[in-house]
CSV table of C-alpha atoms in Angstrom, one decimal:
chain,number,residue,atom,x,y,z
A,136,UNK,CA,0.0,0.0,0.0
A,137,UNK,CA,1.1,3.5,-1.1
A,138,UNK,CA,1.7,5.3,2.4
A,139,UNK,CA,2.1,9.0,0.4
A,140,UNK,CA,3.2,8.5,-3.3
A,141,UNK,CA,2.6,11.5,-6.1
A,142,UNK,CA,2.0,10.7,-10.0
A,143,UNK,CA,2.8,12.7,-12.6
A,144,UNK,CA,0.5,12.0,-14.8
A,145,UNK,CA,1.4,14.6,-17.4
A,146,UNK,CA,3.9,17.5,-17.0
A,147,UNK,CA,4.1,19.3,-20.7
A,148,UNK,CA,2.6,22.7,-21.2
A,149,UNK,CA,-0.3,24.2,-23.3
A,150,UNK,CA,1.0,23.4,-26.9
A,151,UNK,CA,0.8,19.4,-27.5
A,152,UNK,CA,3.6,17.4,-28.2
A,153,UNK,CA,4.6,13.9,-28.6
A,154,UNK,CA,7.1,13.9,-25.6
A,155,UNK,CA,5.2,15.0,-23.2
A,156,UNK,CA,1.2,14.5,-22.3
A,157,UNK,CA,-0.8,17.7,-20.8
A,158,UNK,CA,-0.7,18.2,-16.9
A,159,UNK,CA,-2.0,16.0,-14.6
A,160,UNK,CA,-1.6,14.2,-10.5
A,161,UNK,CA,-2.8,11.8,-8.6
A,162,UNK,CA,-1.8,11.6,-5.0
A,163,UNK,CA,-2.3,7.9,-3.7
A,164,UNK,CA,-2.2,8.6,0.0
A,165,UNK,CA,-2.7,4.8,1.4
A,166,UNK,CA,-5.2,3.7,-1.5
A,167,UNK,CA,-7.2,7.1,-1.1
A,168,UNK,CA,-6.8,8.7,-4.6
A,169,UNK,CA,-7.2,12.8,-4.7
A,170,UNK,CA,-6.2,14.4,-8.6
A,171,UNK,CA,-4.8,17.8,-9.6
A,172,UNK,CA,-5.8,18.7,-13.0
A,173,UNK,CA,-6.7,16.7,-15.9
A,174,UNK,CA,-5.6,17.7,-19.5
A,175,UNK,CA,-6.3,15.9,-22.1
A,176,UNK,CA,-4.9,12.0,-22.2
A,177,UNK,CA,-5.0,11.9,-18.4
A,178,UNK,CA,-7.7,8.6,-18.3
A,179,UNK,CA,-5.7,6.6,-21.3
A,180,UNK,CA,-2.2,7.1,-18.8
A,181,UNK,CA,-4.2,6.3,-15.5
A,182,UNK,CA,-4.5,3.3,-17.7
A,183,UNK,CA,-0.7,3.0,-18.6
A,184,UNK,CA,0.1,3.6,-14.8
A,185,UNK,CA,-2.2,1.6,-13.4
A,186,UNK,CA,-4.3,3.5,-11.5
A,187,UNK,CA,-7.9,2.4,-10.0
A,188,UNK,CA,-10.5,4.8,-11.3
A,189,UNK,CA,-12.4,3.2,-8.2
A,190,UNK,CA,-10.8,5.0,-5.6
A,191,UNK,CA,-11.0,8.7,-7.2
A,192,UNK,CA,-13.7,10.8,-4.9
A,193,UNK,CA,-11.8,14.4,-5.6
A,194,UNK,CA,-10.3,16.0,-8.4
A,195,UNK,CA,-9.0,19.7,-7.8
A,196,UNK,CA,-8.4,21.6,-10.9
A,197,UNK,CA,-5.9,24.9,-10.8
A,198,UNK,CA,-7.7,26.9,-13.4
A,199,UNK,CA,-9.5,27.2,-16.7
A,200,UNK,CA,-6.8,26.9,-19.0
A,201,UNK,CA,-7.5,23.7,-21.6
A,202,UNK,CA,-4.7,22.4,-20.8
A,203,UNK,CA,-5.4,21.6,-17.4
A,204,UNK,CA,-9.0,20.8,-17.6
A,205,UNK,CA,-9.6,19.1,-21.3
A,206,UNK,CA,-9.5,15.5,-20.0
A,207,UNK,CA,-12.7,15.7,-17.5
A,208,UNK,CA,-15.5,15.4,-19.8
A,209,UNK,CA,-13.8,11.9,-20.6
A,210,UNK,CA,-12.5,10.7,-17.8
A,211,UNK,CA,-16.5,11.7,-16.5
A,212,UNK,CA,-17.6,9.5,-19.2
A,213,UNK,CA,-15.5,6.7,-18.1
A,214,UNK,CA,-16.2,6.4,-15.2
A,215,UNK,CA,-20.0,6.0,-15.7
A,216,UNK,CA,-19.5,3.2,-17.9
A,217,UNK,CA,-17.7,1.5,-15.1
A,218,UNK,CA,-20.7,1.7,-13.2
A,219,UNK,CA,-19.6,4.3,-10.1
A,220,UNK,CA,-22.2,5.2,-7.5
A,221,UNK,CA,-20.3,6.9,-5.5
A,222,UNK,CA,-19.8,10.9,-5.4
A,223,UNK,CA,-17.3,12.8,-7.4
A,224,UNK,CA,-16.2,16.1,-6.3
A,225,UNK,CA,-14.7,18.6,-8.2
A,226,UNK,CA,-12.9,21.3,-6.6
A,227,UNK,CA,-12.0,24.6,-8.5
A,228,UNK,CA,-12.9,27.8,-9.9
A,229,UNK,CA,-16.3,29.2,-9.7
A,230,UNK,CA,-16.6,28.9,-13.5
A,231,UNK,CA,-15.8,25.0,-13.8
A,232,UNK,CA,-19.6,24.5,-13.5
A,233,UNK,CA,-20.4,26.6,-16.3
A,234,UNK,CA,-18.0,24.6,-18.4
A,235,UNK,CA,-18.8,21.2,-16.9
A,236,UNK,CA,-22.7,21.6,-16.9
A,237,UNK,CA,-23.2,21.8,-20.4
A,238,UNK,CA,-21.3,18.7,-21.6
A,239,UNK,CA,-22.7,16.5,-18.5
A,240,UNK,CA,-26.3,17.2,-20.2
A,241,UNK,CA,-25.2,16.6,-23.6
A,242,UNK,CA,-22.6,13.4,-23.2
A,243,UNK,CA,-23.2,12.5,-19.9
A,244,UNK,CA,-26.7,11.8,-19.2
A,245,UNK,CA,-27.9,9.0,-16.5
A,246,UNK,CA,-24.5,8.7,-15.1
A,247,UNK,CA,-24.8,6.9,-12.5
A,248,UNK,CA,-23.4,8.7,-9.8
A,249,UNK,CA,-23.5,12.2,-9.0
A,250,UNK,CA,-20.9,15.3,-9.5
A,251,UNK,CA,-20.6,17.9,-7.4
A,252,UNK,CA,-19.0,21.1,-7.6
A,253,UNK,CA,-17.2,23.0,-4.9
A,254,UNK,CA,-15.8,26.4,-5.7
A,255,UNK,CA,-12.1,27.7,-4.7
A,256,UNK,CA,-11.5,31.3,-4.4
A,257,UNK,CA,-8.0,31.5,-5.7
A,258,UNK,CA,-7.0,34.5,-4.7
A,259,UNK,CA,-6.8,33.2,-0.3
A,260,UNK,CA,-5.5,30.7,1.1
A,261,UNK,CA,-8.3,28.5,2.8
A,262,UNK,CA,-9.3,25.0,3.6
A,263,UNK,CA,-10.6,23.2,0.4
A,264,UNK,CA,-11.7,19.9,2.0
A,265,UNK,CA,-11.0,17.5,4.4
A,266,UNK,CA,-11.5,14.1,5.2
A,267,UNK,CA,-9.8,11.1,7.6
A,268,UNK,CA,-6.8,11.7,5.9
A,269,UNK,CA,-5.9,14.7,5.0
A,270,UNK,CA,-6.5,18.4,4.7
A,271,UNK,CA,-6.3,20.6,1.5
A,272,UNK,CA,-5.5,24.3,1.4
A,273,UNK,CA,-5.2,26.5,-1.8
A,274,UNK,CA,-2.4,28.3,-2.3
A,275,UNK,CA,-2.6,31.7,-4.2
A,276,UNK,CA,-0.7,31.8,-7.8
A,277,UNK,CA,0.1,34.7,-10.1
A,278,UNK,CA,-1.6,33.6,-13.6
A,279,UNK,CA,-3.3,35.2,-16.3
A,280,UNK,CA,-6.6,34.5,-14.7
A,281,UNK,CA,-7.8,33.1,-11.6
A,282,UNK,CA,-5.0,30.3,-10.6
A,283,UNK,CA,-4.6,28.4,-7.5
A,284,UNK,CA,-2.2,25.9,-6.2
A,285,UNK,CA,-3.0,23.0,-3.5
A,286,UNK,CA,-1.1,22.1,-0.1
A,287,UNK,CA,-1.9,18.3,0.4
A,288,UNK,CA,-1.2,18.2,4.5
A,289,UNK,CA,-1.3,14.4,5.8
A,290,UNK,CA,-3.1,14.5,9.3
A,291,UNK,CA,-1.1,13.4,12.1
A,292,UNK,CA,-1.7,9.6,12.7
A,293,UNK,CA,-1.9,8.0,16.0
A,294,UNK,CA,1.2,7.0,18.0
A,295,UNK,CA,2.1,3.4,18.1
A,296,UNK,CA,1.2,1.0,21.1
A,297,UNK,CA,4.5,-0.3,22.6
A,298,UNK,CA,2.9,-3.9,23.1
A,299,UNK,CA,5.3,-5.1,26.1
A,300,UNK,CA,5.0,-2.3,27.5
A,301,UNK,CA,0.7,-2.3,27.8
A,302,UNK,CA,1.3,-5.9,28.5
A,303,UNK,CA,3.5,-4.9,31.5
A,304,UNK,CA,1.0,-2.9,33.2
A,305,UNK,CA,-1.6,-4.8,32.3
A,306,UNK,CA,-3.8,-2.1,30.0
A,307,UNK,CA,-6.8,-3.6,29.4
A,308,UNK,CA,-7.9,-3.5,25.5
A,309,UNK,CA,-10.8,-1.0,25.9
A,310,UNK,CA,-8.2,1.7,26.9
A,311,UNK,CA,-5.9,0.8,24.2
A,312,UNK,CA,-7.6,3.3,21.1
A,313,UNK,CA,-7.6,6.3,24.2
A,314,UNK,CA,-2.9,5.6,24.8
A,315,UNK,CA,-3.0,6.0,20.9
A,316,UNK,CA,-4.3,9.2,21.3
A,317,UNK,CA,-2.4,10.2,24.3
A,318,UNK,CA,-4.0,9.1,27.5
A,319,UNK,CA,-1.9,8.3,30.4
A,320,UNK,CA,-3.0,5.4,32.0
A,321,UNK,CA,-3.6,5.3,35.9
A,322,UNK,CA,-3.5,1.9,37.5
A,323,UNK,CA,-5.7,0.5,39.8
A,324,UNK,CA,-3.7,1.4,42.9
A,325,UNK,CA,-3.5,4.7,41.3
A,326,UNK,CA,-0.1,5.0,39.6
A,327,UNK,CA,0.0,7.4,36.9
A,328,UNK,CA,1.8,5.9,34.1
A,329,UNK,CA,3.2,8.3,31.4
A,330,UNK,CA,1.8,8.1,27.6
A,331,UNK,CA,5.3,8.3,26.7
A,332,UNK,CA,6.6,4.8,28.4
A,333,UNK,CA,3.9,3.0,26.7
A,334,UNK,CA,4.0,4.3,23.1
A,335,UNK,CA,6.3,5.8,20.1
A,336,UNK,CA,5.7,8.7,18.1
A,337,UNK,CA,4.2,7.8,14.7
A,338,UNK,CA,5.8,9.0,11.3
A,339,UNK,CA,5.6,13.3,11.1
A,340,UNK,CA,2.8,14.0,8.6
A,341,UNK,CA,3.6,14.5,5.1
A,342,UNK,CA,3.1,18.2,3.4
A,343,UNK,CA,3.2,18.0,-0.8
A,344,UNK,CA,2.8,21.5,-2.6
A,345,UNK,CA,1.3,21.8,-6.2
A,346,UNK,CA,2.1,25.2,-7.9
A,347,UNK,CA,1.5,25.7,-11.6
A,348,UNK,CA,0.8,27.9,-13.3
A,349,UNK,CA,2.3,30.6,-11.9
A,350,UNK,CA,4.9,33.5,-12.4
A,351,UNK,CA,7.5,34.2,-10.0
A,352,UNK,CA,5.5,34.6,-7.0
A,353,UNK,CA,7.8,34.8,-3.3
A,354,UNK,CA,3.8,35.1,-1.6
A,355,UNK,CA,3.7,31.7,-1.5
A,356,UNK,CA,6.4,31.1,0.6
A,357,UNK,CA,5.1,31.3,4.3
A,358,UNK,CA,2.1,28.5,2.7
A,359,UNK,CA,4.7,26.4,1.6
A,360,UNK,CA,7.9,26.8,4.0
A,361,UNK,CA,9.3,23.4,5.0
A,362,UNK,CA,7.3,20.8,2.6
A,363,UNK,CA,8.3,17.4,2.0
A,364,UNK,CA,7.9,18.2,-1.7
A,365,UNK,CA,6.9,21.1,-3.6
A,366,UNK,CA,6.1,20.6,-7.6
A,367,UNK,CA,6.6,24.1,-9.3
A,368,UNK,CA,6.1,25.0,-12.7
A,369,UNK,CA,9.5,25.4,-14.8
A,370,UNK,CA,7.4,26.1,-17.6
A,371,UNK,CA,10.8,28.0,-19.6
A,372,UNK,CA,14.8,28.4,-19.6
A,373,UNK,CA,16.3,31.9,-18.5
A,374,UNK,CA,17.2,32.8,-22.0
A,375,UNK,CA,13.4,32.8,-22.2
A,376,UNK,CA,12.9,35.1,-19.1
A,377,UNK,CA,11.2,38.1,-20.9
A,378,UNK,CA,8.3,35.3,-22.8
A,379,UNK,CA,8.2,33.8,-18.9
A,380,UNK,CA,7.2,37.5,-17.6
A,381,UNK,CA,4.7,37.9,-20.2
A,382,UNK,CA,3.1,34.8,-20.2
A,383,UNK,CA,2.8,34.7,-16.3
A,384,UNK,CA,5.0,31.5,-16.3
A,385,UNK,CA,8.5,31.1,-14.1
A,386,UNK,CA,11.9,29.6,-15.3
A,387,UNK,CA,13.6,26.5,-13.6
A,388,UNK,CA,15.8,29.3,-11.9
A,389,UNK,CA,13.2,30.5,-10.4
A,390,UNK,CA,11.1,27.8,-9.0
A,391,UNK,CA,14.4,26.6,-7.8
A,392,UNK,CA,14.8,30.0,-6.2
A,393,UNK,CA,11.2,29.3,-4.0
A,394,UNK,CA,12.1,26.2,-3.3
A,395,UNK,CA,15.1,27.4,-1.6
A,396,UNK,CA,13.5,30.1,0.2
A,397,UNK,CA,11.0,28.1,1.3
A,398,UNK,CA,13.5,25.5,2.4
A,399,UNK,CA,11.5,22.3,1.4
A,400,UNK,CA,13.0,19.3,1.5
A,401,UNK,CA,12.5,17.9,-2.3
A,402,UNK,CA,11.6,20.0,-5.4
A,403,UNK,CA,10.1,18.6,-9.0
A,404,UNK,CA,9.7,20.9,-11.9
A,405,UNK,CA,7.4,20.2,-14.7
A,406,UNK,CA,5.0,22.2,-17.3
A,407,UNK,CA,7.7,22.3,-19.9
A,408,UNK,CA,7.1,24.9,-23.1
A,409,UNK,CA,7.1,22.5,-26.1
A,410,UNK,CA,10.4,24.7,-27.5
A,411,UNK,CA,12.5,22.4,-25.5
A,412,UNK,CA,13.3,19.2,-27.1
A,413,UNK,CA,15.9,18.7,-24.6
A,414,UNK,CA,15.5,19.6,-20.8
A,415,UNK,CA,19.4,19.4,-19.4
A,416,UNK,CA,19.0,23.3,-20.1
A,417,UNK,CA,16.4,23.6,-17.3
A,418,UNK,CA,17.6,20.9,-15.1
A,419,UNK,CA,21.0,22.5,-15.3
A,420,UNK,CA,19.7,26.1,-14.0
A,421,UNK,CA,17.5,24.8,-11.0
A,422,UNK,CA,20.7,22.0,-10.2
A,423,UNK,CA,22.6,25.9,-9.7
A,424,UNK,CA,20.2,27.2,-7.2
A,425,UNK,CA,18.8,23.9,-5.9
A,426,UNK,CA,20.6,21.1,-6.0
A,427,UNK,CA,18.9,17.8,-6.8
A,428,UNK,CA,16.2,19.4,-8.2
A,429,UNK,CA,13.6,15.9,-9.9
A,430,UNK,CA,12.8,16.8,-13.5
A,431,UNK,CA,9.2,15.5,-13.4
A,432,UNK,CA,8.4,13.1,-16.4
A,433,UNK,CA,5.1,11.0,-17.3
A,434,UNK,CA,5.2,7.5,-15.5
A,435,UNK,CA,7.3,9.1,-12.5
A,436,UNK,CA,6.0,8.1,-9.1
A,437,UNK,CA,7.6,10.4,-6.0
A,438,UNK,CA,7.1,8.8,-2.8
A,439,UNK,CA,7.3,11.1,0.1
A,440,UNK,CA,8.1,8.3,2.6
């Protein structure tokens, strides 16, 4: 079981090309599948990468550019004709009903489960949704239109029982779920016996950033200091700077620069222009500012384990 794994789906940018497929994530946080984005081709490399389309509930989409929102009437389709029943949410700007709506009554009538919509304000940083697992923030990006990133933050689990230990002083089982969460536990002649000497500290939570599309943008910082891995848009090479600044986009310099402000532990780069035929040049300039910087590439899975 995937404990906290990321798959890059897709990581090319706007114009199509036959090296890279349009932007798209899942996050498999133990079997619990959440997607970011879906451009076209995202439901035929689900297939590749063998992903269940069973365990998708959320899909949160950045903004209404094609190339991050093309696939959904598809995927949509699919996974009626698999038979789902259960609710699919789709998290995003306002205006992703307006665009969904129409084609769900014209292709997608009788599905057989239902979609809802929830809308994101992109420009604040705020609680999306939240469930057992995990809570999900948006993070406020610097696009052409209304653009938001998503902060994936793994809720704490519960610590581990130290079995010898509860054996020793003779726990009974009922108390057992209150030590995980913290409980001391008093014996019967009244001896206080510290949470501490009867359980270890589960694994830290996991934090994953997702920020594309995006210009240079040092706001995000404070949402994204310290993550276990932050995925920015490199979308150009710093020879293409001025078309970066114009286009709202950010070099692989500059994402590398965030992710060293922000001091996160791993950085992956992705939404490459389709001038680059090779990407050493923009691996090459992040390696300068941040070294080890992942070149994101369809099929990759990141586990941040």
């Amino acid at each position: 079981m995937a404990e906290f794994d990321v798959n890059i789906l897709g990581c090319g940018s706007a114009l199509p090309t036959t090296r890279h497929l349009a932007t798209s994530q899942i996050i498999n946080l133990r079997d619990k599948l959440y997607m970011i984005d879906c451009g076209e081709g995202t439901q035929v490399q689900m297939r590749r990468m063998r992903i269940k389309f069973s365990r998708l509930n959320h899909i949160f989409i950045s903004h209404l550019h094609g190339d991050h929102c093309f696939g959904l009437p598809g995927l949509l389709s699919t996974l009626g004709m698999l038979g789902r029943n259960g609710e699919l949410v789709i998290h995003g700007p306002k205006e992703i009903e307006d665009y969904m709506r129409p084609i769900l009554a014209i292709f997608c009538k009788g599905l057989p489960y239902e979609v809802r919509f929830n809308p994101v304000d992109a420009y604040s940083h705020a609680l999306v949704m939240e469930d057992r697992s995990l809570c999900v923030y948006s993070i406020p990006l610097k696009h052409r239109i209304p653009c938001c990133g998503y902060l994936f933050v793994e809720k704490q689990k519960e610590a581990h029982i130290i079995r010898e230990m509860t054996d020793f002083y003779q726990v009974p089982i009922r108390m057992l779920q209150e030590i995980k969460r913290g409980a001391d536990f008093i014996t019967p002649e009244g001896e206080v016996v510290p949470n501490a000497r009867l359980t270890r500290p589960a694994i830290p939570p996991k934090r994953y950033a997702y920020c594309s599309d995006t210009a240079f943008n040092p706001n995000i910082i404070p949402y994204i200091e310290g993550v276990d891995l932050l995925y920015h848009e490199a979308t150009f090479a710093e020879c293409d700077a001025p078309r970066a600044k114009e286009t709202f986009h950010s070099t692989a310099r500059q994402a590398a620069e965030i992710a060293k402000q922000a001091h996160v532990k791993k950085l992956v780069i992705g939404h490459y222009s389709a001038r680059y035929e090779e990407l050493s040049i923009l691996k090459k300039e992040a390696d300068e500012i941040y070294p080890g910087t992942i070149l994101g590439s369809e099929g990759m899975v990141i586990s941040l384990t």
